[in-house]
Coordinates of N, CA and C in Angstrom, one line a residue:
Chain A
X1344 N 53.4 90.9 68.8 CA 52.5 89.8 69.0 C 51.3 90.2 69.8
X1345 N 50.2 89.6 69.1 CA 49.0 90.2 70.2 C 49.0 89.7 71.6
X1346 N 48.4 90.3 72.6 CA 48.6 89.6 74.0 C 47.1 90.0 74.3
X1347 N 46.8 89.1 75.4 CA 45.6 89.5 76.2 C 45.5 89.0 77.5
X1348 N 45.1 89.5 78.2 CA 45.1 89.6 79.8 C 43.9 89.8 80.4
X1349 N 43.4 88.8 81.1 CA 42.2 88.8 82.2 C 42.3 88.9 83.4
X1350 N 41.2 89.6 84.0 CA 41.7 90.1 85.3 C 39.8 89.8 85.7
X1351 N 40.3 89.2 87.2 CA 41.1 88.5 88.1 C 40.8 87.1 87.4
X1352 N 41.4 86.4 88.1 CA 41.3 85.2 87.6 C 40.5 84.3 87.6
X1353 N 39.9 84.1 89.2 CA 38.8 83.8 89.6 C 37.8 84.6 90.7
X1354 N 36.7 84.6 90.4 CA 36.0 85.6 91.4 C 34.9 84.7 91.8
X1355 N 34.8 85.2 93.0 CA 33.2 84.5 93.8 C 32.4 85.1 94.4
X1356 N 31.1 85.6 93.9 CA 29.9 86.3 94.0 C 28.8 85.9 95.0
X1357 N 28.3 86.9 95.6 CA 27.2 86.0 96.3 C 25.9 86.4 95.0
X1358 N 25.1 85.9 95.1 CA 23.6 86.0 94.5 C 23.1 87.3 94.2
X1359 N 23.3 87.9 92.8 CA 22.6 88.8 93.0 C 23.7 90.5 93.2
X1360 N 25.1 90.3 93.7 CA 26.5 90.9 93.3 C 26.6 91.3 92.7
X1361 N 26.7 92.1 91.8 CA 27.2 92.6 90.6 C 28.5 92.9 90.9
X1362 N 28.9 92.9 89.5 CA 30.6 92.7 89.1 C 31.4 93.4 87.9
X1363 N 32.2 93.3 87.6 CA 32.9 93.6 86.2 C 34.2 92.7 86.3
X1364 N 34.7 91.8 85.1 CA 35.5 91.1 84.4 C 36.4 92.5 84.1
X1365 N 37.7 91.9 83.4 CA 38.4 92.7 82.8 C 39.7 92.2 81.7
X1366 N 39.5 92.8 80.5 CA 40.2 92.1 79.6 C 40.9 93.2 79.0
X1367 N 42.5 93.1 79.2 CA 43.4 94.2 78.4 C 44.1 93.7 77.1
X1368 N 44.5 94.3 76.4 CA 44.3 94.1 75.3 C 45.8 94.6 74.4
X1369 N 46.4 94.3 73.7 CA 47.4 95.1 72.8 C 47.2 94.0 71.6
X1370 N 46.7 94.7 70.4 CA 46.7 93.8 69.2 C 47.4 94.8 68.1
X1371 N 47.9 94.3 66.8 CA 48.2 95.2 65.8 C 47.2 95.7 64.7
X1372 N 46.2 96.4 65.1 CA 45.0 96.8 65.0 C 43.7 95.6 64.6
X1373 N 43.1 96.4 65.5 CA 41.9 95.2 66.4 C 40.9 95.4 64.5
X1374 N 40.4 94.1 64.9 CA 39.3 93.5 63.8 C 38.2 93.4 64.8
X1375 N 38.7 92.9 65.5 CA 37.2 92.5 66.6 C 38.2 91.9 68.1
X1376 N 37.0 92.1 69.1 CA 37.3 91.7 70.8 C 35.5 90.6 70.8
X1377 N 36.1 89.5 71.3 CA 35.0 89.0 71.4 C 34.9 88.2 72.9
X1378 N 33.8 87.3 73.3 CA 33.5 87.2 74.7 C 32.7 86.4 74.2
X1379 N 33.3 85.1 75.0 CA 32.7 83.6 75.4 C 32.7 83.4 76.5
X1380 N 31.6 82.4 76.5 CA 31.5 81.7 78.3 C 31.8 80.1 77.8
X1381 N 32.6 79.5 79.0 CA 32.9 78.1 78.9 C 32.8 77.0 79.8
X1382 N 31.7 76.5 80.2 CA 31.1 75.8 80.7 C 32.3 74.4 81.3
X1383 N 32.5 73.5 82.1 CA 33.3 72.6 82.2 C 33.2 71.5 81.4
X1384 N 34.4 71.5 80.4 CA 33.7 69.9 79.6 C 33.2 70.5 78.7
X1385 N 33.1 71.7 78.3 CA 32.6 71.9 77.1 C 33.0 73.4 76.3
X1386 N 32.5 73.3 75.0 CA 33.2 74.1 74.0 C 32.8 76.0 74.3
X1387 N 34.1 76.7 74.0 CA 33.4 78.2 74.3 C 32.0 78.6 73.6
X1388 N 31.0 79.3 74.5 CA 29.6 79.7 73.5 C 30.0 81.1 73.6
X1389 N 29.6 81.5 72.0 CA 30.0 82.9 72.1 C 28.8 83.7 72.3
X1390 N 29.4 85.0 73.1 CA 28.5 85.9 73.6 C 27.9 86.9 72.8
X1391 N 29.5 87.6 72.5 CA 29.1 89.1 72.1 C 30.5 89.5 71.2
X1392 N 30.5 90.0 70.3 CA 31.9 91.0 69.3 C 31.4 92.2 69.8
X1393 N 32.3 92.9 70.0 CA 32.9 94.4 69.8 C 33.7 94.9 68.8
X1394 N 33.6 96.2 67.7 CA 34.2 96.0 66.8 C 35.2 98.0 67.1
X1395 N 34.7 98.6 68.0 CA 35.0 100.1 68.1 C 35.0 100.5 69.3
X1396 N 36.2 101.2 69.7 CA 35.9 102.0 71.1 C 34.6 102.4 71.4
X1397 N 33.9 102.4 72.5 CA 32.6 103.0 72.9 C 31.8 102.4 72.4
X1398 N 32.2 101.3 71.8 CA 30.7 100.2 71.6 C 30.3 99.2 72.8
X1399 N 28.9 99.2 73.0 CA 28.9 98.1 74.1 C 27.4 97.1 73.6
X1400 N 27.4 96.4 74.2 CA 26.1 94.9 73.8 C 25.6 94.8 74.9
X1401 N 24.5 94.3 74.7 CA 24.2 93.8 76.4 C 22.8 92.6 75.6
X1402 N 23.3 91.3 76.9 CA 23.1 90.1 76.9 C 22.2 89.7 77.8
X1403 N 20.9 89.9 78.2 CA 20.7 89.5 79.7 C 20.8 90.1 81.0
X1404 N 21.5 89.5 81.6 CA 22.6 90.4 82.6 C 23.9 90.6 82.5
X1405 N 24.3 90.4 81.1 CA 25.7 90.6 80.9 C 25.7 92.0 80.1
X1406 N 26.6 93.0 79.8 CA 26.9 94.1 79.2 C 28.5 94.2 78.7
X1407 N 28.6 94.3 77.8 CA 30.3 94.2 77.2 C 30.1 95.2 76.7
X1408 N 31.6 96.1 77.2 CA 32.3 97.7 76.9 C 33.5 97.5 76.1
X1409 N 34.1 98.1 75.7 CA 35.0 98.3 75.0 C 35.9 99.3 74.9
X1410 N 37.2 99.6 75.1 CA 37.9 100.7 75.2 C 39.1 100.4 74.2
X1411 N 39.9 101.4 73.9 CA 41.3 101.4 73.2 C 42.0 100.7 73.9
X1412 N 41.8 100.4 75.0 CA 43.0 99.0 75.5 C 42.5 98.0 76.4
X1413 N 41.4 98.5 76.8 CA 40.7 96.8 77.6 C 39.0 96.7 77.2
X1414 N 38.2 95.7 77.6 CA 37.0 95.7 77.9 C 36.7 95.0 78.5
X1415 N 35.3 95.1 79.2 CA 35.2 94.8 80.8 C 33.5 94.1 80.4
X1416 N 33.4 92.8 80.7 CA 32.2 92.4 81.1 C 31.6 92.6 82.3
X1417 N 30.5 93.2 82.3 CA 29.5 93.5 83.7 C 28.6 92.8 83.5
X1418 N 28.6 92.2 85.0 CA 27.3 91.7 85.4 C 26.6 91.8 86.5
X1419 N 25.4 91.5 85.7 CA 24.4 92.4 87.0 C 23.3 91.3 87.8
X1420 N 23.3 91.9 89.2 CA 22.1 90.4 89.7 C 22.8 89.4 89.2
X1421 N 23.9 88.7 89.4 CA 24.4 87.4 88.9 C 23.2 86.4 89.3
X1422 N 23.2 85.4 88.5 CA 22.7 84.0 89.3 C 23.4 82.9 89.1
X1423 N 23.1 82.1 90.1 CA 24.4 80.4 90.2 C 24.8 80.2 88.8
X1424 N 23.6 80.0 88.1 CA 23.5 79.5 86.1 C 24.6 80.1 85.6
X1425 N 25.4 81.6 86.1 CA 26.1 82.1 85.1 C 27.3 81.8 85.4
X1426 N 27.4 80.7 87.0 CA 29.2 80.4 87.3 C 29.5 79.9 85.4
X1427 N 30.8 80.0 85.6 CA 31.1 79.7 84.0 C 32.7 80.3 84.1
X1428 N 33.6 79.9 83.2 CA 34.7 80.4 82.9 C 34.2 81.7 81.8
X1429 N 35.1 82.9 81.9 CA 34.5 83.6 80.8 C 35.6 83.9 80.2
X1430 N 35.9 83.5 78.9 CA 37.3 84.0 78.1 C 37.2 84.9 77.0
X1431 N 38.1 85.5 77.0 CA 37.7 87.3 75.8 C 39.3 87.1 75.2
X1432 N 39.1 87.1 73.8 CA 39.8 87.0 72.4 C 40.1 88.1 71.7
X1433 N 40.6 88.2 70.9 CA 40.8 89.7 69.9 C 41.0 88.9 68.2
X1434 N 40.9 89.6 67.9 CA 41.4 89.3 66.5 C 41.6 90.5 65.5
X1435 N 43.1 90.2 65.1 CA 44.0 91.5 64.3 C 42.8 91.6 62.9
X1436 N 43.1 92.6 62.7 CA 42.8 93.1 61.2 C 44.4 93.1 60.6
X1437 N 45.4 92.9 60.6 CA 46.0 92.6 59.9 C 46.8 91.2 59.6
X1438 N 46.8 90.8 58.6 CA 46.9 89.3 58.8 C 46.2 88.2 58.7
X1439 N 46.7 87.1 59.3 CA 45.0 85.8 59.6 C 44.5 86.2 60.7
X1440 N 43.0 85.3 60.6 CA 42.2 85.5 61.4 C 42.0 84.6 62.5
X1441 N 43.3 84.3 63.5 CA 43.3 83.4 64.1 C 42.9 84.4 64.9
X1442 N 42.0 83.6 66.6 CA 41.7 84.6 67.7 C 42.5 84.4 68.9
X1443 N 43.2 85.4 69.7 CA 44.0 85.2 70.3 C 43.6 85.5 71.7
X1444 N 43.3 84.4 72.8 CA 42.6 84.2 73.8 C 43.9 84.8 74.6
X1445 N 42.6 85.0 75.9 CA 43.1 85.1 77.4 C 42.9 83.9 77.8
X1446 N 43.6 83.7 79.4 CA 43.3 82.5 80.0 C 42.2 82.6 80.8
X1447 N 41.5 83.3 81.0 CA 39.4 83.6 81.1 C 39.7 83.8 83.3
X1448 N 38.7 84.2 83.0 CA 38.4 84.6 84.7 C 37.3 83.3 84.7
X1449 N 37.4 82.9 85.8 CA 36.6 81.7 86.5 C 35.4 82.3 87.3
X1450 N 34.3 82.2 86.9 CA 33.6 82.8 88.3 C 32.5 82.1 88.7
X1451 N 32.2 82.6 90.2 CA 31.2 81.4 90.5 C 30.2 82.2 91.3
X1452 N 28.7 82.3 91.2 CA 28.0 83.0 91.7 C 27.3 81.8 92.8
X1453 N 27.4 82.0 94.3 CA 27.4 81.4 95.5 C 25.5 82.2 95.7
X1454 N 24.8 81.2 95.6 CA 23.2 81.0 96.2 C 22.7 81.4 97.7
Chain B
X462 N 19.0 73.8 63.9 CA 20.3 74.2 62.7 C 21.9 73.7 63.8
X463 N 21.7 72.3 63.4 CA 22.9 72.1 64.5 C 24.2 72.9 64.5
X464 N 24.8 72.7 65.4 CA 26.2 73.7 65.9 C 27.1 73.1 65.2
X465 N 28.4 73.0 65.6 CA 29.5 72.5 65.1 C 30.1 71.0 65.8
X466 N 30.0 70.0 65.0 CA 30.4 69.1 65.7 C 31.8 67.8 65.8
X467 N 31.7 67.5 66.8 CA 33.4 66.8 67.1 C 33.0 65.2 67.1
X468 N 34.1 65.2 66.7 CA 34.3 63.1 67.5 C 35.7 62.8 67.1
X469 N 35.6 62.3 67.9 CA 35.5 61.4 68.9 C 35.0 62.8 70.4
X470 N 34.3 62.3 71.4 CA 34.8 63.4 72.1 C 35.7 63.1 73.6
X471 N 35.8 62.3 73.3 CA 37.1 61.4 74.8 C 38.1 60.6 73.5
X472 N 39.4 60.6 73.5 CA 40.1 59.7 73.0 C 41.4 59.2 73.6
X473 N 41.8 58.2 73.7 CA 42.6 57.7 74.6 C 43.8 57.2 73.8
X474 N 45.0 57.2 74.0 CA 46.0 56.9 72.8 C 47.2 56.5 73.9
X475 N 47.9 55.6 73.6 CA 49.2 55.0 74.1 C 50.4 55.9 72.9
X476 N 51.2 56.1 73.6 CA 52.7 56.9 73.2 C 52.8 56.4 72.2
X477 N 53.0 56.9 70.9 CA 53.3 55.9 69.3 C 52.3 56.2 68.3
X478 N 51.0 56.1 69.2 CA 49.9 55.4 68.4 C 49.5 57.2 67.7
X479 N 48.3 56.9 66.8 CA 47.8 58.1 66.0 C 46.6 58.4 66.3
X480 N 46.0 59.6 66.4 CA 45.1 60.2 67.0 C 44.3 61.0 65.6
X481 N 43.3 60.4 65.5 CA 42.6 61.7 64.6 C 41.1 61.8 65.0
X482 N 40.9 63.4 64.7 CA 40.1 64.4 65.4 C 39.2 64.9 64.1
X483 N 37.9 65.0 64.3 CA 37.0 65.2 63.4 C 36.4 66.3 63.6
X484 N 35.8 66.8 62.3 CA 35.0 68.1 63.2 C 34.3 68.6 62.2
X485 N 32.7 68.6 61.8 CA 31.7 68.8 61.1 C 31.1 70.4 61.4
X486 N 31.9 71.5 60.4 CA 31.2 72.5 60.7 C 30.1 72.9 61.1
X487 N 29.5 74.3 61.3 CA 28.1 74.4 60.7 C 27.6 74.4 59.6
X488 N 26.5 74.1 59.4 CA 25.6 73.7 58.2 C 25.9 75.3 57.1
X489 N 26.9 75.4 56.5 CA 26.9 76.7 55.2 C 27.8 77.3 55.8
X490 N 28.6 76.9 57.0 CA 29.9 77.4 57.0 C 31.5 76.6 56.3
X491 N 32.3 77.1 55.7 CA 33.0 76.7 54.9 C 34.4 76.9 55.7
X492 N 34.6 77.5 56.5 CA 35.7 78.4 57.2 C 36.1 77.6 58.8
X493 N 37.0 76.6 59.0 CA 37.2 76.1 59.8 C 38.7 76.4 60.6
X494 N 38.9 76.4 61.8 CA 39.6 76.5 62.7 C 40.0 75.8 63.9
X495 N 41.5 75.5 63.7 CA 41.3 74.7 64.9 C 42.3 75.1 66.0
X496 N 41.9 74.8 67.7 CA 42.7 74.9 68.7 C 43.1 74.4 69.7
X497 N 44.0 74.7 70.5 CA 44.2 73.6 71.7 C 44.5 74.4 72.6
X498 N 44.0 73.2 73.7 CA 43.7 73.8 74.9 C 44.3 73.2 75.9
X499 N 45.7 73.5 76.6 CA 46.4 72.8 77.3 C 45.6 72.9 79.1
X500 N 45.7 72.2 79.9 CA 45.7 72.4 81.4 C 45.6 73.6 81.9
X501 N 45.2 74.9 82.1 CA 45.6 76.1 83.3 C 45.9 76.8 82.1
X502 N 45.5 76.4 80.8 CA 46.3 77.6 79.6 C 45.0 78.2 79.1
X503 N 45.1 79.1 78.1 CA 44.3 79.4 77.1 C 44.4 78.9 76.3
X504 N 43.0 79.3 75.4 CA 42.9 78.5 74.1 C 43.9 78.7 72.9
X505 N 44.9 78.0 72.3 CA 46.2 78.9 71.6 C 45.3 77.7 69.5
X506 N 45.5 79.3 68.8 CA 45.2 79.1 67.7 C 46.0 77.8 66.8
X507 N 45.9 76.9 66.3 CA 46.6 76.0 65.4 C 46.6 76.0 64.0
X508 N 45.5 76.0 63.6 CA 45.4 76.2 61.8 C 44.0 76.5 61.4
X509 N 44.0 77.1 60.3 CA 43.1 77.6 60.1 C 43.1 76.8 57.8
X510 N 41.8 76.7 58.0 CA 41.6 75.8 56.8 C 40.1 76.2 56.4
X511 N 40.1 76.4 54.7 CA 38.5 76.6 54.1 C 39.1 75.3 53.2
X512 N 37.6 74.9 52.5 CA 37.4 73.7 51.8 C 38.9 73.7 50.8
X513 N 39.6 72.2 51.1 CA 40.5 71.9 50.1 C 41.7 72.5 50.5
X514 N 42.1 73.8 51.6 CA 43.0 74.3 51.6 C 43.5 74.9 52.7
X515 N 44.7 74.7 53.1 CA 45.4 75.6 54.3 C 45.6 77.0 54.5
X516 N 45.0 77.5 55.4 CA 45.4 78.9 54.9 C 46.4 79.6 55.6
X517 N 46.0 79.0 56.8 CA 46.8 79.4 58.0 C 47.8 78.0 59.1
X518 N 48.9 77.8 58.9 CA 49.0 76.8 59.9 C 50.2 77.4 60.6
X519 N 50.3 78.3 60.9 CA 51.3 78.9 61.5 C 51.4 78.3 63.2
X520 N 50.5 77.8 64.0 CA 50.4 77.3 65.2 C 50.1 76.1 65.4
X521 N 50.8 75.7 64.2 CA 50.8 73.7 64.2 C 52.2 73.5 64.6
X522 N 52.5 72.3 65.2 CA 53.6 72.0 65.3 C 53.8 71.4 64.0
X523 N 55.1 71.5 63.3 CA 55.7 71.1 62.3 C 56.0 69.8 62.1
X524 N 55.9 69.2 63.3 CA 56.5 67.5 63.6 C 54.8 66.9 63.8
X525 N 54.5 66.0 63.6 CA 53.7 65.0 63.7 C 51.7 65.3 63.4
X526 N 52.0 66.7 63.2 CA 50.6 67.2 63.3 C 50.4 68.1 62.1
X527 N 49.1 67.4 61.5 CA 48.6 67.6 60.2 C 47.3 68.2 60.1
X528 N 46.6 68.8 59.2 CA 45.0 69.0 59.1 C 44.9 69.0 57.7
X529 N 43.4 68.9 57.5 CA 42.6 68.4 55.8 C 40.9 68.9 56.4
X530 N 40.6 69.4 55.0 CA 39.2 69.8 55.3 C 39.3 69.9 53.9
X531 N 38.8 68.5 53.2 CA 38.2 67.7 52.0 C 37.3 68.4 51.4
X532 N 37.2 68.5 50.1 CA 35.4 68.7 49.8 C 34.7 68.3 49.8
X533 N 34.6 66.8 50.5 CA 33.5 66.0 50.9 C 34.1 65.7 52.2
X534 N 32.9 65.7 53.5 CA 32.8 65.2 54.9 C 34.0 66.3 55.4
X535 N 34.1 66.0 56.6 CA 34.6 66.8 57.6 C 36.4 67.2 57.9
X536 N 36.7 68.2 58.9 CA 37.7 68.5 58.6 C 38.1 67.5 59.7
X537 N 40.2 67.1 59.6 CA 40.2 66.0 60.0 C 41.7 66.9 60.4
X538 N 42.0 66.2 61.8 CA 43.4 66.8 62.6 C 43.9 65.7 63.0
X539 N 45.3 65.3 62.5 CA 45.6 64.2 62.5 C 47.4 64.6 63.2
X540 N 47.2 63.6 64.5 CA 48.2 63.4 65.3 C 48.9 62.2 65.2
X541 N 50.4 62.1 64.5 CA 51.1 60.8 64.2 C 52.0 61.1 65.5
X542 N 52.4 59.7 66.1 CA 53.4 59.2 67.5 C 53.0 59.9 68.7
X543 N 51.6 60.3 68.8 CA 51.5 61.1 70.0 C 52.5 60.9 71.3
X544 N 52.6 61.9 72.1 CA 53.5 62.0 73.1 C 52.7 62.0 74.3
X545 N 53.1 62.1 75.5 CA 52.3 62.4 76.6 C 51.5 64.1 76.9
X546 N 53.1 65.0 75.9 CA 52.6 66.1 76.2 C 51.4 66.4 74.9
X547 N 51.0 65.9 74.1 CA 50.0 66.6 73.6 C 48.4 66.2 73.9
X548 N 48.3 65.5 75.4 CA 46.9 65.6 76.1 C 46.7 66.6 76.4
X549 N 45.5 67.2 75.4 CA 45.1 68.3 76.2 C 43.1 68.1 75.3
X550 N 42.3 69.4 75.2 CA 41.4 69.5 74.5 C 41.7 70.2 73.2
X551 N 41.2 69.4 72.4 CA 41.8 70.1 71.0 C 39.7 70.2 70.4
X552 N 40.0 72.3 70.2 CA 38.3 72.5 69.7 C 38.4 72.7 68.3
X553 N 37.4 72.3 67.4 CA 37.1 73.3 66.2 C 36.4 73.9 66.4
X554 N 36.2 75.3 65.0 CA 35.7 76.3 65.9 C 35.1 76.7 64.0
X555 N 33.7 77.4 63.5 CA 33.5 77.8 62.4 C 33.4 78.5 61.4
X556 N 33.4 79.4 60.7 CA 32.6 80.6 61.0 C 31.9 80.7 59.2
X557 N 31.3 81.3 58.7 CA 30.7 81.3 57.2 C 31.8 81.7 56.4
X558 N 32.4 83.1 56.8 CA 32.8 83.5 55.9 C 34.7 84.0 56.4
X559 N 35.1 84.2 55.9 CA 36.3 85.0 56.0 C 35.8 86.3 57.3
X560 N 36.5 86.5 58.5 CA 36.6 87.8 59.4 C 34.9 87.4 59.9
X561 N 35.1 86.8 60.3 CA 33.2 86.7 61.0 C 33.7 86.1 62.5
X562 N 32.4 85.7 63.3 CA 32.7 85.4 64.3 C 32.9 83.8 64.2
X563 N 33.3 82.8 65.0 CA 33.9 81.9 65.2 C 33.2 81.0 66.2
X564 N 32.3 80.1 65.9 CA 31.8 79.1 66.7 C 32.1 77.9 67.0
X565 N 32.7 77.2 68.3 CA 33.0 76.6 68.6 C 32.7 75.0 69.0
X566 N 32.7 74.1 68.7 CA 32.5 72.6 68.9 C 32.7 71.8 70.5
X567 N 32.5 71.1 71.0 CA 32.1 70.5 71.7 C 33.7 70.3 72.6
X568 N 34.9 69.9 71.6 CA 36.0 69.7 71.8 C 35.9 68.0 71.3
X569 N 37.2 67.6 71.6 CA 37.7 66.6 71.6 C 38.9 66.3 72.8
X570 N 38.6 65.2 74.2 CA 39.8 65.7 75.0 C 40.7 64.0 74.5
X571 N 42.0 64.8 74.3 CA 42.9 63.5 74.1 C 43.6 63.8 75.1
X572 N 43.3 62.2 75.8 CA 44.6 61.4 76.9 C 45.7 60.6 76.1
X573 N 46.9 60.8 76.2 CA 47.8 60.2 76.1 C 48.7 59.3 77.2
X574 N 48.6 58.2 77.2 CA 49.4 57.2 78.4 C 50.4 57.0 78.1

């Protein structure tokens, strides 16, 4: 069964902190790793897919990495705007294409 | 190019009663998905539906909970005798094609009293 795991759960940044999320990962060969942010009261906006070890994106001040068993959101210079829940999915290449979430790190960047 | 959209997006239901959940892809996506979202949990996969047909309902409960995505108007998540425990946010989510990415709707949060 796929599983995924986010680490830490919630974090609190001062202004401007930089950081890294962390999302581990065991699927029955990966299709894609993807990364939403989720605002309160409202639906995940998606970020960014990863589809290969050593692939990364970058967003702004966000950067998504990708390894053979986790990937790690970095962020840089945070600002208040980006507090947000951030939750990271996978989805098997074998099989359906449901996405199989973490329960997201909470973070809150403190002004 | 609007996003993906829900309604009701608050719905309130007494124990018994029936709950149905709407949800208007994006404009030229055909590929619908739906999930729920309990309290302190993650988002856990329920069914997965293209025009006319089920493809996936492996994360539906087998008792009381149904989906349809018609070939005309929207896909429709239909909750008979709701209980207390199925208050939670229930999202649809889009995508164009088969293995693409997956965009998400607004939600729908159902209270059950």
């Amino acid at each position: 069964e796929d599983q995924v795991t986010q680490s830490p759960e919630a974090l609190r940044l001062q202004e401007g902190e930089s950081s890294s999320l962390n999302c581990s990962y065991t699927v029955s060969g990966l299709r894609g790793l993807f990364w939403y942010r989720q605002d309160p009261g409202k639906g995940p906006e998606f970020l960014f897919t990863l589809y290969s070890a050593g692939e990364e994106k970058e967003k702004e001040r966000l950067k998504a990495t990708l390894t053979k068993k986790e990937s790690f959101l970095h962020i840089t210079a945070p600002k208040p705007e980006d507090s947000a829940t951030y939750l990271c999915a996978v989805q098997s290449s074998v099989g359906n294409e449901k996405l199989t979430f973490g329960t997201g790190t909470r973070l809150t960047i403190i002004p | 190019n609007a996003g993906v959209m829900q309604n009701p997006r608050h719905l309130v239901r007494r124990r018994g009663q029936e709950a149905r959940l709407r949800c208007s892809p994006m404009k030229g996506h055909s590929h619908v998905y739906w999930y729920r979202q309990l309290p302190e949990e993650g988002l856990k996969f329920m069914v997965y539906l293209q025009k006319e047909n089920i493809i996936d309902e492996s994360g539906m409960p087998k008792e009381r909970f149904s989906a349809e995505f018609p070939k005309e108007g929207p896909s429709i998540l239909r909750i008979q005798q709701v209980v207390r425990g199925d208050s939670a946010a229930y999202f649809c989510a889009s995508s164009p094609r088969g293995m693409e990415t997956q965009y998400f709707g607004p939600g729908t949060r159902l209270l059950v009293l």
